[in-house]
Amino acid sequence: MAGALLLAGCGDGGDSGDGDTVPKAATGTVEQLAGKAGCPEPHIQIDAEELRQGQCGKGDGRYVVTTFLSHQGQQDWLSEAEAYGGSYLVGPKWVIVGDEDLLRNFRGKLGGDLAAGASHGGDSGDDGGEHDGGKHDGGDGGDGGHGKGHGGDHG
Protein backbone atom coordinates (compact mmCIF):
# COMPACT_ATOMS: atom_id res chain seq x y z
CA MET A 1 0.00 0.00 0.00
CA ALA A 2 1.30 3.45 -0.89
CA GLY A 3 0.50 4.97 2.51
CA ALA A 4 -2.32 6.41 4.52
CA LEU A 5 -4.75 9.11 3.51
CA LEU A 6 -3.57 12.56 4.47
CA LEU A 7 -5.74 13.78 7.31
CA ALA A 8 -6.16 17.45 8.15
CA GLY A 9 -7.80 18.74 11.28
CA CYS A 10 -9.17 17.15 14.37
CA GLY A 11 -12.58 15.51 14.47
CA ASP A 12 -13.12 15.66 18.21
CA GLY A 13 -14.16 19.29 18.33
CA GLY A 14 -12.11 22.42 18.77
CA ASP A 15 -10.43 24.87 16.43
CA SER A 16 -9.94 23.70 12.83
CA GLY A 17 -6.83 25.83 12.42
CA ASP A 18 -8.58 28.45 10.28
CA GLY A 19 -10.52 30.03 13.13
CA ASP A 20 -13.66 27.90 12.73
CA THR A 21 -14.85 25.73 15.58
CA VAL A 22 -15.39 22.13 14.55
CA PRO A 23 -18.10 20.19 16.38
CA LYS A 24 -17.55 16.76 17.86
CA ALA A 25 -17.86 14.20 15.06
CA ALA A 26 -21.45 13.12 14.44
CA THR A 27 -22.64 9.53 14.41
CA GLY A 28 -25.63 8.01 12.68
CA THR A 29 -27.04 6.26 9.66
CA VAL A 30 -26.57 7.35 6.03
CA GLU A 31 -29.96 9.05 6.23
CA GLN A 32 -29.18 10.85 9.51
CA LEU A 33 -25.75 12.08 8.36
CA ALA A 34 -27.06 13.13 4.94
CA GLY A 35 -29.94 14.96 6.63
CA LYS A 36 -27.50 16.92 8.81
CA ALA A 37 -25.62 17.83 5.62
CA GLY A 38 -28.84 19.09 4.01
CA CYS A 39 -29.99 16.02 2.05
CA PRO A 40 -33.24 14.68 3.53
CA GLU A 41 -33.54 11.73 1.11
CA PRO A 42 -30.23 10.24 -0.09
CA HIS A 43 -30.39 7.81 -3.01
CA ILE A 44 -29.25 4.53 -1.42
CA GLN A 45 -26.73 2.85 -3.73
CA ILE A 46 -25.44 0.06 -1.49
CA ASP A 47 -27.38 -1.50 1.37
CA ALA A 48 -25.15 -4.33 2.61
CA GLU A 49 -24.45 -5.62 6.10
CA GLU A 50 -20.88 -4.26 6.18
CA LEU A 51 -21.62 -0.84 4.63
CA ARG A 52 -24.39 1.42 3.40
CA GLN A 53 -23.93 4.15 0.82
CA GLY A 54 -26.18 6.95 -0.38
CA GLN A 55 -25.75 9.73 -2.93
CA CYS A 56 -26.94 13.30 -2.61
CA GLY A 57 -26.84 16.37 -4.83
CA LYS A 58 -26.08 16.81 -8.51
CA GLY A 59 -23.14 18.04 -10.57
CA ASP A 60 -20.49 19.87 -8.55
CA GLY A 61 -22.69 19.57 -5.47
CA ARG A 62 -22.83 15.77 -5.61
CA TYR A 63 -21.52 13.79 -2.64
CA VAL A 64 -21.65 10.25 -1.34
CA VAL A 65 -22.24 9.27 2.31
CA THR A 66 -20.97 5.83 3.37
CA THR A 67 -21.42 4.24 6.78
CA PHE A 68 -19.61 1.13 8.00
CA LEU A 69 -20.48 -1.69 10.37
CA SER A 70 -16.98 -1.61 11.86
CA HIS A 71 -13.99 0.67 12.21
CA GLN A 72 -11.87 -2.00 10.48
CA GLY A 73 -14.23 -2.03 7.50
CA GLN A 74 -13.92 1.74 7.27
CA GLN A 75 -10.10 1.56 7.42
CA ASP A 76 -10.03 -1.13 4.71
CA TRP A 77 -12.26 1.03 2.48
CA LEU A 78 -10.11 4.12 3.07
CA SER A 79 -6.92 2.19 2.29
CA GLU A 80 -8.41 1.07 -1.00
CA ALA A 81 -9.86 4.52 -1.76
CA GLU A 82 -6.49 6.25 -1.36
CA ALA A 83 -5.33 5.15 -4.81
CA TYR A 84 -8.34 6.87 -6.40
CA GLY A 85 -7.54 10.33 -5.04
CA GLY A 86 -10.31 12.72 -4.16
CA SER A 87 -11.40 14.43 -0.98
CA TYR A 88 -12.98 12.77 2.04
CA LEU A 89 -14.58 13.81 5.31
CA VAL A 90 -13.97 10.99 7.77
CA GLY A 91 -15.92 10.44 10.98
CA PRO A 92 -16.49 7.50 13.32
CA LYS A 93 -17.56 4.65 11.01
CA TRP A 94 -18.55 7.04 8.19
CA VAL A 95 -16.99 8.77 5.18
CA ILE A 96 -18.35 11.47 2.89
CA VAL A 97 -16.76 11.79 -0.55
CA GLY A 98 -17.18 15.05 -2.43
CA ASP A 99 -15.75 18.38 -3.46
CA GLU A 100 -13.27 19.73 -0.89
CA ASP A 101 -15.15 23.03 -0.40
CA LEU A 102 -18.40 21.13 0.14
CA LEU A 103 -16.68 18.85 2.67
CA ARG A 104 -15.29 21.86 4.58
CA ASN A 105 -18.85 23.11 4.91
CA PHE A 106 -20.07 19.69 6.08
CA ARG A 107 -17.22 19.53 8.60
CA GLY A 108 -18.71 22.57 10.31
CA LYS A 109 -21.97 20.61 10.73
CA LEU A 110 -20.74 17.04 11.22
CA GLY A 111 -17.19 17.32 12.56
CA GLY A 112 -14.75 14.71 11.35
CA ASP A 113 -11.38 14.94 9.62
CA LEU A 114 -10.68 16.12 6.09
CA ALA A 115 -8.59 13.65 4.11
CA ALA A 116 -7.15 13.55 0.61
CA GLY A 117 -6.23 10.48 -1.40
CA ALA A 118 -3.23 10.27 -3.69
CA SER A 119 -3.41 12.35 -6.86
CA HIS A 120 -4.00 10.54 -10.10
CA GLY A 121 -0.89 10.41 -12.27
CA GLY A 122 -0.94 12.00 -15.67
CA ASP A 123 -0.49 15.36 -17.31
CA SER A 124 -0.05 18.02 -14.63
CA GLY A 125 -1.04 16.20 -11.46
CA ASP A 126 -4.09 18.47 -11.20
CA ASP A 127 -7.25 16.43 -11.55
CA GLY A 128 -9.19 19.49 -12.69
CA GLY A 129 -11.98 18.87 -10.21
CA GLU A 130 -12.60 15.39 -11.58
CA HIS A 131 -13.39 14.10 -8.09
CA ASP A 132 -16.81 15.45 -7.38
CA GLY A 133 -17.77 12.72 -4.95
CA GLY A 134 -17.67 9.95 -7.53
CA LYS A 135 -19.88 6.97 -6.95
CA HIS A 136 -18.11 4.01 -5.48
CA ASP A 137 -20.47 1.34 -6.68
CA GLY A 138 -18.93 0.54 -10.03
CA GLY A 139 -20.88 3.40 -11.58
CA ASP A 140 -21.21 4.11 -15.24
CA GLY A 141 -17.68 5.37 -15.77
CA GLY A 142 -18.81 9.01 -15.66
CA ASP A 143 -18.50 9.33 -11.91
CA GLY A 144 -15.30 11.17 -11.22
CA GLY A 145 -13.13 8.51 -12.85
CA HIS A 146 -13.53 6.02 -10.01
CA GLY A 147 -14.78 3.13 -12.13
CA LYS A 148 -15.20 -0.10 -10.19
CA GLY A 149 -12.90 0.73 -7.30
CA HIS A 150 -15.18 0.69 -4.29
CA GLY A 151 -17.92 -1.88 -4.50
CA GLY A 152 -19.69 -3.32 -1.52
CA ASP A 153 -16.93 -5.81 -0.59
CA HIS A 154 -15.02 -3.94 2.10
CA GLY A 155 -14.21 -6.27 4.89
PDB file of C-alpha atoms in Angstrom:
ATOM      1  CA  MET A   1       0.000   0.000   0.000  1.00  0.00           C
ATOM      2  CA  ALA A   2       1.298   3.447  -0.892  1.00  0.00           C
ATOM      3  CA  GLY A   3       0.500   4.965   2.507  1.00  0.00           C
ATOM      4  CA  ALA A   4      -2.318   6.406   4.516  1.00  0.00           C
ATOM      5  CA  LEU A   5      -4.748   9.114   3.506  1.00  0.00           C
ATOM      6  CA  LEU A   6      -3.566  12.556   4.466  1.00  0.00           C
ATOM      7  CA  LEU A   7      -5.743  13.783   7.313  1.00  0.00           C
ATOM      8  CA  ALA A   8      -6.164  17.449   8.145  1.00  0.00           C
ATOM      9  CA  GLY A   9      -7.799  18.743  11.282  1.00  0.00           C
ATOM     10  CA  CYS A  10      -9.170  17.148  14.372  1.00  0.00           C
ATOM     11  CA  GLY A  11     -12.580  15.511  14.470  1.00  0.00           C
ATOM     12  CA  ASP A  12     -13.123  15.663  18.215  1.00  0.00           C
ATOM     13  CA  GLY A  13     -14.164  19.293  18.333  1.00  0.00           C
ATOM     14  CA  GLY A  14     -12.111  22.420  18.766  1.00  0.00           C
ATOM     15  CA  ASP A  15     -10.434  24.872  16.425  1.00  0.00           C
ATOM     16  CA  SER A  16      -9.943  23.701  12.829  1.00  0.00           C
ATOM     17  CA  GLY A  17      -6.832  25.833  12.422  1.00  0.00           C
ATOM     18  CA  ASP A  18      -8.579  28.452  10.280  1.00  0.00           C
ATOM     19  CA  GLY A  19     -10.524  30.028  13.132  1.00  0.00           C
ATOM     20  CA  ASP A  20     -13.659  27.903  12.728  1.00  0.00           C
ATOM     21  CA  THR A  21     -14.845  25.732  15.583  1.00  0.00           C
ATOM     22  CA  VAL A  22     -15.395  22.130  14.547  1.00  0.00           C
ATOM     23  CA  PRO A  23     -18.103  20.188  16.378  1.00  0.00           C
ATOM     24  CA  LYS A  24     -17.548  16.762  17.856  1.00  0.00           C
ATOM     25  CA  ALA A  25     -17.859  14.198  15.061  1.00  0.00           C
ATOM     26  CA  ALA A  26     -21.445  13.122  14.442  1.00  0.00           C
ATOM     27  CA  THR A  27     -22.641   9.535  14.411  1.00  0.00           C
ATOM     28  CA  GLY A  28     -25.629   8.013  12.682  1.00  0.00           C
ATOM     29  CA  THR A  29     -27.043   6.264   9.655  1.00  0.00           C
ATOM     30  CA  VAL A  30     -26.573   7.348   6.033  1.00  0.00           C
ATOM     31  CA  GLU A  31     -29.961   9.052   6.230  1.00  0.00           C
ATOM     32  CA  GLN A  32     -29.176  10.849   9.507  1.00  0.00           C
ATOM     33  CA  LEU A  33     -25.755  12.080   8.361  1.00  0.00           C
ATOM     34  CA  ALA A  34     -27.059  13.130   4.936  1.00  0.00           C
ATOM     35  CA  GLY A  35     -29.941  14.960   6.629  1.00  0.00           C
ATOM     36  CA  LYS A  36     -27.504  16.918   8.814  1.00  0.00           C
ATOM     37  CA  ALA A  37     -25.617  17.829   5.625  1.00  0.00           C
ATOM     38  CA  GLY A  38     -28.836  19.089   4.012  1.00  0.00           C
ATOM     39  CA  CYS A  39     -29.990  16.017   2.050  1.00  0.00           C
ATOM     40  CA  PRO A  40     -33.236  14.680   3.530  1.00  0.00           C
ATOM     41  CA  GLU A  41     -33.541  11.732   1.109  1.00  0.00           C
ATOM     42  CA  PRO A  42     -30.234  10.245  -0.092  1.00  0.00           C
ATOM     43  CA  HIS A  43     -30.393   7.814  -3.012  1.00  0.00           C
ATOM     44  CA  ILE A  44     -29.245   4.533  -1.421  1.00  0.00           C
ATOM     45  CA  GLN A  45     -26.731   2.848  -3.731  1.00  0.00           C
ATOM     46  CA  ILE A  46     -25.435   0.064  -1.486  1.00  0.00           C
ATOM     47  CA  ASP A  47     -27.377  -1.505   1.366  1.00  0.00           C
ATOM     48  CA  ALA A  48     -25.154  -4.330   2.615  1.00  0.00           C
ATOM     49  CA  GLU A  49     -24.449  -5.615   6.102  1.00  0.00           C
ATOM     50  CA  GLU A  50     -20.884  -4.257   6.183  1.00  0.00           C
ATOM     51  CA  LEU A  51     -21.622  -0.840   4.635  1.00  0.00           C
ATOM     52  CA  ARG A  52     -24.395   1.423   3.399  1.00  0.00           C
ATOM     53  CA  GLN A  53     -23.931   4.154   0.821  1.00  0.00           C
ATOM     54  CA  GLY A  54     -26.182   6.952  -0.382  1.00  0.00           C
ATOM     55  CA  GLN A  55     -25.747   9.730  -2.933  1.00  0.00           C
ATOM     56  CA  CYS A  56     -26.938  13.305  -2.612  1.00  0.00           C
ATOM     57  CA  GLY A  57     -26.844  16.365  -4.827  1.00  0.00           C
ATOM     58  CA  LYS A  58     -26.077  16.813  -8.507  1.00  0.00           C
ATOM     59  CA  GLY A  59     -23.142  18.035 -10.567  1.00  0.00           C
ATOM     60  CA  ASP A  60     -20.493  19.866  -8.552  1.00  0.00           C
ATOM     61  CA  GLY A  61     -22.692  19.568  -5.467  1.00  0.00           C
ATOM     62  CA  ARG A  62     -22.834  15.771  -5.605  1.00  0.00           C
ATOM     63  CA  TYR A  63     -21.518  13.792  -2.638  1.00  0.00           C
ATOM     64  CA  VAL A  64     -21.646  10.249  -1.337  1.00  0.00           C
ATOM     65  CA  VAL A  65     -22.237   9.273   2.307  1.00  0.00           C
ATOM     66  CA  THR A  66     -20.970   5.835   3.372  1.00  0.00           C
ATOM     67  CA  THR A  67     -21.419   4.239   6.781  1.00  0.00           C
ATOM     68  CA  PHE A  68     -19.607   1.132   7.995  1.00  0.00           C
ATOM     69  CA  LEU A  69     -20.483  -1.690  10.371  1.00  0.00           C
ATOM     70  CA  SER A  70     -16.978  -1.610  11.863  1.00  0.00           C
ATOM     71  CA  HIS A  71     -13.990   0.665  12.207  1.00  0.00           C
ATOM     72  CA  GLN A  72     -11.868  -2.002  10.482  1.00  0.00           C
ATOM     73  CA  GLY A  73     -14.234  -2.031   7.501  1.00  0.00           C
ATOM     74  CA  GLN A  74     -13.917   1.744   7.270  1.00  0.00           C
ATOM     75  CA  GLN A  75     -10.104   1.557   7.420  1.00  0.00           C
ATOM     76  CA  ASP A  76     -10.030  -1.129   4.710  1.00  0.00           C
ATOM     77  CA  TRP A  77     -12.263   1.026   2.485  1.00  0.00           C
ATOM     78  CA  LEU A  78     -10.112   4.122   3.069  1.00  0.00           C
ATOM     79  CA  SER A  79      -6.924   2.189   2.291  1.00  0.00           C
ATOM     80  CA  GLU A  80      -8.406   1.067  -1.004  1.00  0.00           C
ATOM     81  CA  ALA A  81      -9.857   4.518  -1.755  1.00  0.00           C
ATOM     82  CA  GLU A  82      -6.490   6.251  -1.359  1.00  0.00           C
ATOM     83  CA  ALA A  83      -5.335   5.146  -4.806  1.00  0.00           C
ATOM     84  CA  TYR A  84      -8.335   6.866  -6.396  1.00  0.00           C
ATOM     85  CA  GLY A  85      -7.539  10.328  -5.045  1.00  0.00           C
ATOM     86  CA  GLY A  86     -10.311  12.717  -4.164  1.00  0.00           C
ATOM     87  CA  SER A  87     -11.400  14.426  -0.977  1.00  0.00           C
ATOM     88  CA  TYR A  88     -12.980  12.770   2.041  1.00  0.00           C
ATOM     89  CA  LEU A  89     -14.580  13.814   5.307  1.00  0.00           C
ATOM     90  CA  VAL A  90     -13.965  10.994   7.775  1.00  0.00           C
ATOM     91  CA  GLY A  91     -15.922  10.440  10.978  1.00  0.00           C
ATOM     92  CA  PRO A  92     -16.488   7.504  13.317  1.00  0.00           C
ATOM     93  CA  LYS A  93     -17.562   4.651  11.013  1.00  0.00           C
ATOM     94  CA  TRP A  94     -18.552   7.036   8.186  1.00  0.00           C
ATOM     95  CA  VAL A  95     -16.988   8.771   5.182  1.00  0.00           C
ATOM     96  CA  ILE A  96     -18.353  11.471   2.893  1.00  0.00           C
ATOM     97  CA  VAL A  97     -16.765  11.790  -0.553  1.00  0.00           C
ATOM     98  CA  GLY A  98     -17.178  15.053  -2.433  1.00  0.00           C
ATOM     99  CA  ASP A  99     -15.746  18.384  -3.461  1.00  0.00           C
ATOM    100  CA  GLU A 100     -13.270  19.734  -0.894  1.00  0.00           C
ATOM    101  CA  ASP A 101     -15.155  23.031  -0.404  1.00  0.00           C
ATOM    102  CA  LEU A 102     -18.400  21.128   0.136  1.00  0.00           C
ATOM    103  CA  LEU A 103     -16.680  18.852   2.673  1.00  0.00           C
ATOM    104  CA  ARG A 104     -15.287  21.861   4.575  1.00  0.00           C
ATOM    105  CA  ASN A 105     -18.851  23.113   4.905  1.00  0.00           C
ATOM    106  CA  PHE A 106     -20.066  19.690   6.084  1.00  0.00           C
ATOM    107  CA  ARG A 107     -17.218  19.531   8.598  1.00  0.00           C
ATOM    108  CA  GLY A 108     -18.712  22.575  10.306  1.00  0.00           C
ATOM    109  CA  LYS A 109     -21.969  20.612  10.727  1.00  0.00           C
ATOM    110  CA  LEU A 110     -20.743  17.035  11.216  1.00  0.00           C
ATOM    111  CA  GLY A 111     -17.194  17.318  12.559  1.00  0.00           C
ATOM    112  CA  GLY A 112     -14.747  14.706  11.347  1.00  0.00           C
ATOM    113  CA  ASP A 113     -11.379  14.935   9.625  1.00  0.00           C
ATOM    114  CA  LEU A 114     -10.680  16.119   6.091  1.00  0.00           C
ATOM    115  CA  ALA A 115      -8.592  13.654   4.108  1.00  0.00           C
ATOM    116  CA  ALA A 116      -7.145  13.545   0.609  1.00  0.00           C
ATOM    117  CA  GLY A 117      -6.231  10.481  -1.396  1.00  0.00           C
ATOM    118  CA  ALA A 118      -3.226  10.274  -3.686  1.00  0.00           C
ATOM    119  CA  SER A 119      -3.411  12.347  -6.865  1.00  0.00           C
ATOM    120  CA  HIS A 120      -3.998  10.539 -10.102  1.00  0.00           C
ATOM    121  CA  GLY A 121      -0.885  10.407 -12.266  1.00  0.00           C
ATOM    122  CA  GLY A 122      -0.944  12.002 -15.670  1.00  0.00           C
ATOM    123  CA  ASP A 123      -0.489  15.362 -17.306  1.00  0.00           C
ATOM    124  CA  SER A 124      -0.047  18.017 -14.629  1.00  0.00           C
ATOM    125  CA  GLY A 125      -1.041  16.197 -11.460  1.00  0.00           C
ATOM    126  CA  ASP A 126      -4.092  18.466 -11.200  1.00  0.00           C
ATOM    127  CA  ASP A 127      -7.253  16.430 -11.549  1.00  0.00           C
ATOM    128  CA  GLY A 128      -9.185  19.491 -12.694  1.00  0.00           C
ATOM    129  CA  GLY A 129     -11.978  18.868 -10.207  1.00  0.00           C
ATOM    130  CA  GLU A 130     -12.601  15.392 -11.580  1.00  0.00           C
ATOM    131  CA  HIS A 131     -13.392  14.096  -8.087  1.00  0.00           C
ATOM    132  CA  ASP A 132     -16.810  15.451  -7.375  1.00  0.00           C
ATOM    133  CA  GLY A 133     -17.774  12.723  -4.946  1.00  0.00           C
ATOM    134  CA  GLY A 134     -17.669   9.952  -7.526  1.00  0.00           C
ATOM    135  CA  LYS A 135     -19.882   6.971  -6.948  1.00  0.00           C
ATOM    136  CA  HIS A 136     -18.105   4.007  -5.482  1.00  0.00           C
ATOM    137  CA  ASP A 137     -20.466   1.343  -6.680  1.00  0.00           C
ATOM    138  CA  GLY A 138     -18.934   0.540 -10.032  1.00  0.00           C
ATOM    139  CA  GLY A 139     -20.885   3.402 -11.583  1.00  0.00           C
ATOM    140  CA  ASP A 140     -21.211   4.109 -15.242  1.00  0.00           C
ATOM    141  CA  GLY A 141     -17.675   5.373 -15.773  1.00  0.00           C
ATOM    142  CA  GLY A 142     -18.813   9.005 -15.660  1.00  0.00           C
ATOM    143  CA  ASP A 143     -18.505   9.327 -11.908  1.00  0.00           C
ATOM    144  CA  GLY A 144     -15.299  11.171 -11.219  1.00  0.00           C
ATOM    145  CA  GLY A 145     -13.133   8.511 -12.851  1.00  0.00           C
ATOM    146  CA  HIS A 146     -13.527   6.024 -10.014  1.00  0.00           C
ATOM    147  CA  GLY A 147     -14.776   3.131 -12.135  1.00  0.00           C
ATOM    148  CA  LYS A 148     -15.202  -0.105 -10.192  1.00  0.00           C
ATOM    149  CA  GLY A 149     -12.903   0.733  -7.304  1.00  0.00           C
ATOM    150  CA  HIS A 150     -15.182   0.694  -4.290  1.00  0.00           C
ATOM    151  CA  GLY A 151     -17.922  -1.884  -4.500  1.00  0.00           C
ATOM    152  CA  GLY A 152     -19.687  -3.319  -1.518  1.00  0.00           C
ATOM    153  CA  ASP A 153     -16.930  -5.811  -0.594  1.00  0.00           C
ATOM    154  CA  HIS A 154     -15.020  -3.938   2.100  1.00  0.00           C
ATOM    155  CA  GLY A 155     -14.212  -6.271   4.888  1.00  0.00           C
TER     156      GLY A 155
END
